[in-house]
Amino acid sequence: MTSERPQVIVVDAANVVGSRPDGWWRDRPGAARRLLTKLAVLQQRLQDTTDIVVILEGAARAAVTGPDAPDTGNLRVVLAPGSGDDTIAAVTAEAAAQPQSPEVTVVTADRGLRERTDPTGATAVGPRWLLDQLES
């Protein structure tokens, strides 16, 4: 992940969390908290020109409230008011339209969402790409 251009990584948190059958469905806010904690550590390792934007939807939105809320550091956390896919598509379009022309990467395995973000010039990658970054 080295580049001269600024980078924006847009994370479909529900899709990433759902890619591993680790019992996340029993505690969606807890699963989202664990992902946010790992992403905050990754953000610290990345270049200053890389932004990570995480979209939380549904019950997972509770991950950033209350005493168990993780320190998200420099992550930008967006709480989807409705459809997570709609919010991800809007955030991706907003990022791609920035004057600095950042490289935008959308982390999702959702084919329909990939089709919606392709016209922005964003690159779509699956959850495994992000999980590999988190584990390295």
PDB file of C-alpha atoms in Angstrom:
ATOM      1  CA  MET A   1       0.000   0.000   0.000  1.00  0.00           C
ATOM      2  CA  THR A   2       2.564   2.564  -1.029  1.00  0.00           C
ATOM      3  CA  SER A   3       1.670   5.298  -3.439  1.00  0.00           C
ATOM      4  CA  GLU A   4       2.316   8.953  -4.148  1.00  0.00           C
ATOM      5  CA  ARG A   5      -1.420   9.650  -4.333  1.00  0.00           C
ATOM      6  CA  PRO A   6      -3.537   9.823  -1.212  1.00  0.00           C
ATOM      7  CA  GLN A   7      -5.514   6.664  -0.557  1.00  0.00           C
ATOM      8  CA  VAL A   8      -8.952   6.090   0.880  1.00  0.00           C
ATOM      9  CA  ILE A   9      -9.992   2.622   2.006  1.00  0.00           C
ATOM     10  CA  VAL A  10     -13.769   2.280   2.397  1.00  0.00           C
ATOM     11  CA  VAL A  11     -14.675  -0.726   4.545  1.00  0.00           C
ATOM     12  CA  ASP A  12     -17.999  -2.543   4.333  1.00  0.00           C
ATOM     13  CA  ALA A  13     -17.780  -3.626   7.978  1.00  0.00           C
ATOM     14  CA  ALA A  14     -20.784  -5.953   7.795  1.00  0.00           C
ATOM     15  CA  ASN A  15     -19.273  -7.764   4.831  1.00  0.00           C
ATOM     16  CA  VAL A  16     -15.819  -8.065   6.401  1.00  0.00           C
ATOM     17  CA  VAL A  17     -17.179  -9.258   9.753  1.00  0.00           C
ATOM     18  CA  GLY A  18     -19.540 -11.664   8.002  1.00  0.00           C
ATOM     19  CA  SER A  19     -16.736 -13.238   5.984  1.00  0.00           C
ATOM     20  CA  ARG A  20     -15.557 -15.262   8.993  1.00  0.00           C
ATOM     21  CA  PRO A  21     -17.862 -17.724  10.745  1.00  0.00           C
ATOM     22  CA  ASP A  22     -16.635 -16.857  14.235  1.00  0.00           C
ATOM     23  CA  GLY A  23     -20.011 -16.330  15.923  1.00  0.00           C
ATOM     24  CA  TRP A  24     -20.269 -12.640  15.000  1.00  0.00           C
ATOM     25  CA  TRP A  25     -24.040 -12.998  14.586  1.00  0.00           C
ATOM     26  CA  ARG A  26     -24.444 -13.499  18.350  1.00  0.00           C
ATOM     27  CA  ASP A  27     -22.899 -10.097  19.100  1.00  0.00           C
ATOM     28  CA  ARG A  28     -22.812  -7.743  16.121  1.00  0.00           C
ATOM     29  CA  PRO A  29     -21.665  -4.689  18.130  1.00  0.00           C
ATOM     30  CA  GLY A  30     -18.873  -6.760  19.705  1.00  0.00           C
ATOM     31  CA  ALA A  31     -17.737  -8.061  16.323  1.00  0.00           C
ATOM     32  CA  ALA A  32     -17.722  -4.505  14.963  1.00  0.00           C
ATOM     33  CA  ARG A  33     -15.711  -3.314  17.998  1.00  0.00           C
ATOM     34  CA  ARG A  34     -13.078  -5.977  17.376  1.00  0.00           C
ATOM     35  CA  LEU A  35     -12.822  -4.947  13.716  1.00  0.00           C
ATOM     36  CA  LEU A  36     -12.569  -1.241  14.618  1.00  0.00           C
ATOM     37  CA  THR A  37      -9.800  -1.969  17.132  1.00  0.00           C
ATOM     38  CA  LYS A  38      -7.783  -3.867  14.512  1.00  0.00           C
ATOM     39  CA  LEU A  39      -8.390  -1.179  11.891  1.00  0.00           C
ATOM     40  CA  ALA A  40      -7.201   1.543  14.292  1.00  0.00           C
ATOM     41  CA  VAL A  41      -3.919  -0.355  14.709  1.00  0.00           C
ATOM     42  CA  LEU A  42      -3.622  -0.755  10.925  1.00  0.00           C
ATOM     43  CA  GLN A  43      -4.301   2.972  10.442  1.00  0.00           C
ATOM     44  CA  GLN A  44      -1.295   3.762  12.663  1.00  0.00           C
ATOM     45  CA  ARG A  45       0.957   1.624  10.434  1.00  0.00           C
ATOM     46  CA  LEU A  46      -0.149   3.236   7.180  1.00  0.00           C
ATOM     47  CA  GLN A  47       1.095   6.388   5.501  1.00  0.00           C
ATOM     48  CA  ASP A  48      -0.373   9.677   6.670  1.00  0.00           C
ATOM     49  CA  THR A  49      -1.952   9.995   3.229  1.00  0.00           C
ATOM     50  CA  THR A  50      -4.126   6.904   3.748  1.00  0.00           C
ATOM     51  CA  ASP A  51      -7.572   7.278   5.282  1.00  0.00           C
ATOM     52  CA  ILE A  52      -9.731   4.386   6.412  1.00  0.00           C
ATOM     53  CA  VAL A  53     -13.489   4.936   6.389  1.00  0.00           C
ATOM     54  CA  VAL A  54     -15.579   2.248   8.086  1.00  0.00           C
ATOM     55  CA  ILE A  55     -19.310   1.995   7.496  1.00  0.00           C
ATOM     56  CA  LEU A  56     -21.376   0.443  10.289  1.00  0.00           C
ATOM     57  CA  GLU A  57     -25.011  -0.462   9.774  1.00  0.00           C
ATOM     58  CA  GLY A  58     -27.853  -1.902  11.812  1.00  0.00           C
ATOM     59  CA  ALA A  59     -27.029  -3.311  15.241  1.00  0.00           C
ATOM     60  CA  ALA A  60     -23.285  -2.857  14.609  1.00  0.00           C
ATOM     61  CA  ARG A  61     -23.728   0.916  14.950  1.00  0.00           C
ATOM     62  CA  ALA A  62     -23.862   0.392  18.722  1.00  0.00           C
ATOM     63  CA  ALA A  63     -20.158  -0.542  18.592  1.00  0.00           C
ATOM     64  CA  VAL A  64     -19.104   3.097  18.929  1.00  0.00           C
ATOM     65  CA  THR A  65     -21.298   3.991  21.890  1.00  0.00           C
ATOM     66  CA  GLY A  66     -21.151   3.149  25.564  1.00  0.00           C
ATOM     67  CA  PRO A  67     -18.296   2.208  27.863  1.00  0.00           C
ATOM     68  CA  ASP A  68     -17.063  -0.607  25.595  1.00  0.00           C
ATOM     69  CA  ALA A  69     -16.586   1.674  22.589  1.00  0.00           C
ATOM     70  CA  PRO A  70     -13.077   1.224  21.177  1.00  0.00           C
ATOM     71  CA  ASP A  71     -10.593   4.027  20.600  1.00  0.00           C
ATOM     72  CA  THR A  72     -10.920   4.440  16.856  1.00  0.00           C
ATOM     73  CA  GLY A  73      -7.949   6.786  16.569  1.00  0.00           C
ATOM     74  CA  ASN A  74      -7.872   8.395  13.134  1.00  0.00           C
ATOM     75  CA  LEU A  75     -10.463   6.101  11.593  1.00  0.00           C
ATOM     76  CA  ARG A  76     -13.496   7.770  10.119  1.00  0.00           C
ATOM     77  CA  VAL A  77     -16.534   5.810  11.263  1.00  0.00           C
ATOM     78  CA  VAL A  78     -19.780   6.434   9.388  1.00  0.00           C
ATOM     79  CA  LEU A  79     -23.043   5.172  10.872  1.00  0.00           C
ATOM     80  CA  ALA A  80     -25.378   4.253   8.036  1.00  0.00           C
ATOM     81  CA  PRO A  81     -28.801   5.739   8.737  1.00  0.00           C
ATOM     82  CA  GLY A  82     -30.424   3.095   6.527  1.00  0.00           C
ATOM     83  CA  SER A  83     -28.893   0.868   3.887  1.00  0.00           C
ATOM     84  CA  GLY A  84     -25.210   0.243   4.439  1.00  0.00           C
ATOM     85  CA  ASP A  85     -24.738  -0.243   0.698  1.00  0.00           C
ATOM     86  CA  ASP A  86     -26.268   3.160  -0.049  1.00  0.00           C
ATOM     87  CA  THR A  87     -23.945   4.783   2.474  1.00  0.00           C
ATOM     88  CA  ILE A  88     -20.886   2.949   1.132  1.00  0.00           C
ATOM     89  CA  ALA A  89     -21.739   3.989  -2.438  1.00  0.00           C
ATOM     90  CA  ALA A  90     -22.157   7.624  -1.342  1.00  0.00           C
ATOM     91  CA  VAL A  91     -18.933   7.668   0.711  1.00  0.00           C
ATOM     92  CA  THR A  92     -17.031   6.096  -2.198  1.00  0.00           C
ATOM     93  CA  ALA A  93     -18.350   8.672  -4.674  1.00  0.00           C
ATOM     94  CA  GLU A  94     -17.502  11.486  -2.241  1.00  0.00           C
ATOM     95  CA  ALA A  95     -13.957  10.184  -1.760  1.00  0.00           C
ATOM     96  CA  ALA A  96     -13.376   9.703  -5.491  1.00  0.00           C
ATOM     97  CA  ALA A  97     -14.528  13.271  -6.193  1.00  0.00           C
ATOM     98  CA  GLN A  98     -11.948  14.869  -3.890  1.00  0.00           C
ATOM     99  CA  PRO A  99      -9.640  17.375  -5.615  1.00  0.00           C
ATOM    100  CA  GLN A 100      -6.547  15.329  -4.636  1.00  0.00           C
ATOM    101  CA  SER A 101      -7.813  12.421  -6.795  1.00  0.00           C
ATOM    102  CA  PRO A 102      -7.156   9.745  -4.194  1.00  0.00           C
ATOM    103  CA  GLU A 103      -6.918   6.057  -4.974  1.00  0.00           C
ATOM    104  CA  VAL A 104     -10.125   4.655  -3.532  1.00  0.00           C
ATOM    105  CA  THR A 105     -10.376   1.015  -2.491  1.00  0.00           C
ATOM    106  CA  VAL A 106     -13.695  -0.500  -1.438  1.00  0.00           C
ATOM    107  CA  VAL A 107     -13.478  -3.605   0.729  1.00  0.00           C
ATOM    108  CA  THR A 108     -16.518  -5.795   0.043  1.00  0.00           C
ATOM    109  CA  ALA A 109     -17.462  -9.081  -1.549  1.00  0.00           C
ATOM    110  CA  ASP A 110     -20.922  -7.760  -2.429  1.00  0.00           C
ATOM    111  CA  ARG A 111     -21.181  -7.903  -6.241  1.00  0.00           C
ATOM    112  CA  GLY A 112     -24.054  -5.445  -6.407  1.00  0.00           C
ATOM    113  CA  LEU A 113     -22.129  -2.928  -4.330  1.00  0.00           C
ATOM    114  CA  ARG A 114     -19.034  -3.415  -6.477  1.00  0.00           C
ATOM    115  CA  GLU A 115     -21.113  -2.618  -9.563  1.00  0.00           C
ATOM    116  CA  ARG A 116     -22.354   0.558  -7.891  1.00  0.00           C
ATOM    117  CA  THR A 117     -18.864   1.760  -6.955  1.00  0.00           C
ATOM    118  CA  ASP A 118     -17.059   0.791 -10.195  1.00  0.00           C
ATOM    119  CA  PRO A 119     -18.168   3.957 -12.078  1.00  0.00           C
ATOM    120  CA  THR A 120     -16.350   6.105  -9.491  1.00  0.00           C
ATOM    121  CA  GLY A 121     -13.024   4.572 -10.487  1.00  0.00           C
ATOM    122  CA  ALA A 122     -12.687   2.819  -7.137  1.00  0.00           C
ATOM    123  CA  THR A 123     -10.973  -0.547  -6.936  1.00  0.00           C
ATOM    124  CA  ALA A 124     -12.978  -3.255  -5.193  1.00  0.00           C
ATOM    125  CA  VAL A 125     -11.227  -5.921  -3.154  1.00  0.00           C
ATOM    126  CA  GLY A 126     -12.629  -8.738  -1.064  1.00  0.00           C
ATOM    127  CA  PRO A 127     -12.514  -9.045   2.719  1.00  0.00           C
ATOM    128  CA  ARG A 128      -9.520 -11.419   2.505  1.00  0.00           C
ATOM    129  CA  TRP A 129      -7.364  -8.512   1.251  1.00  0.00           C
ATOM    130  CA  LEU A 130      -8.161  -6.491   4.360  1.00  0.00           C
ATOM    131  CA  LEU A 131      -7.874  -9.459   6.718  1.00  0.00           C
ATOM    132  CA  ASP A 132      -4.395 -10.124   5.294  1.00  0.00           C
ATOM    133  CA  GLN A 133      -3.461  -6.474   5.993  1.00  0.00           C
ATOM    134  CA  LEU A 134      -4.747  -6.795   9.557  1.00  0.00           C
ATOM    135  CA  GLU A 135      -2.794 -10.004  10.161  1.00  0.00           C
ATOM    136  CA  SER A 136       0.530  -8.819   8.714  1.00  0.00           C
TER     137      SER A 136
END
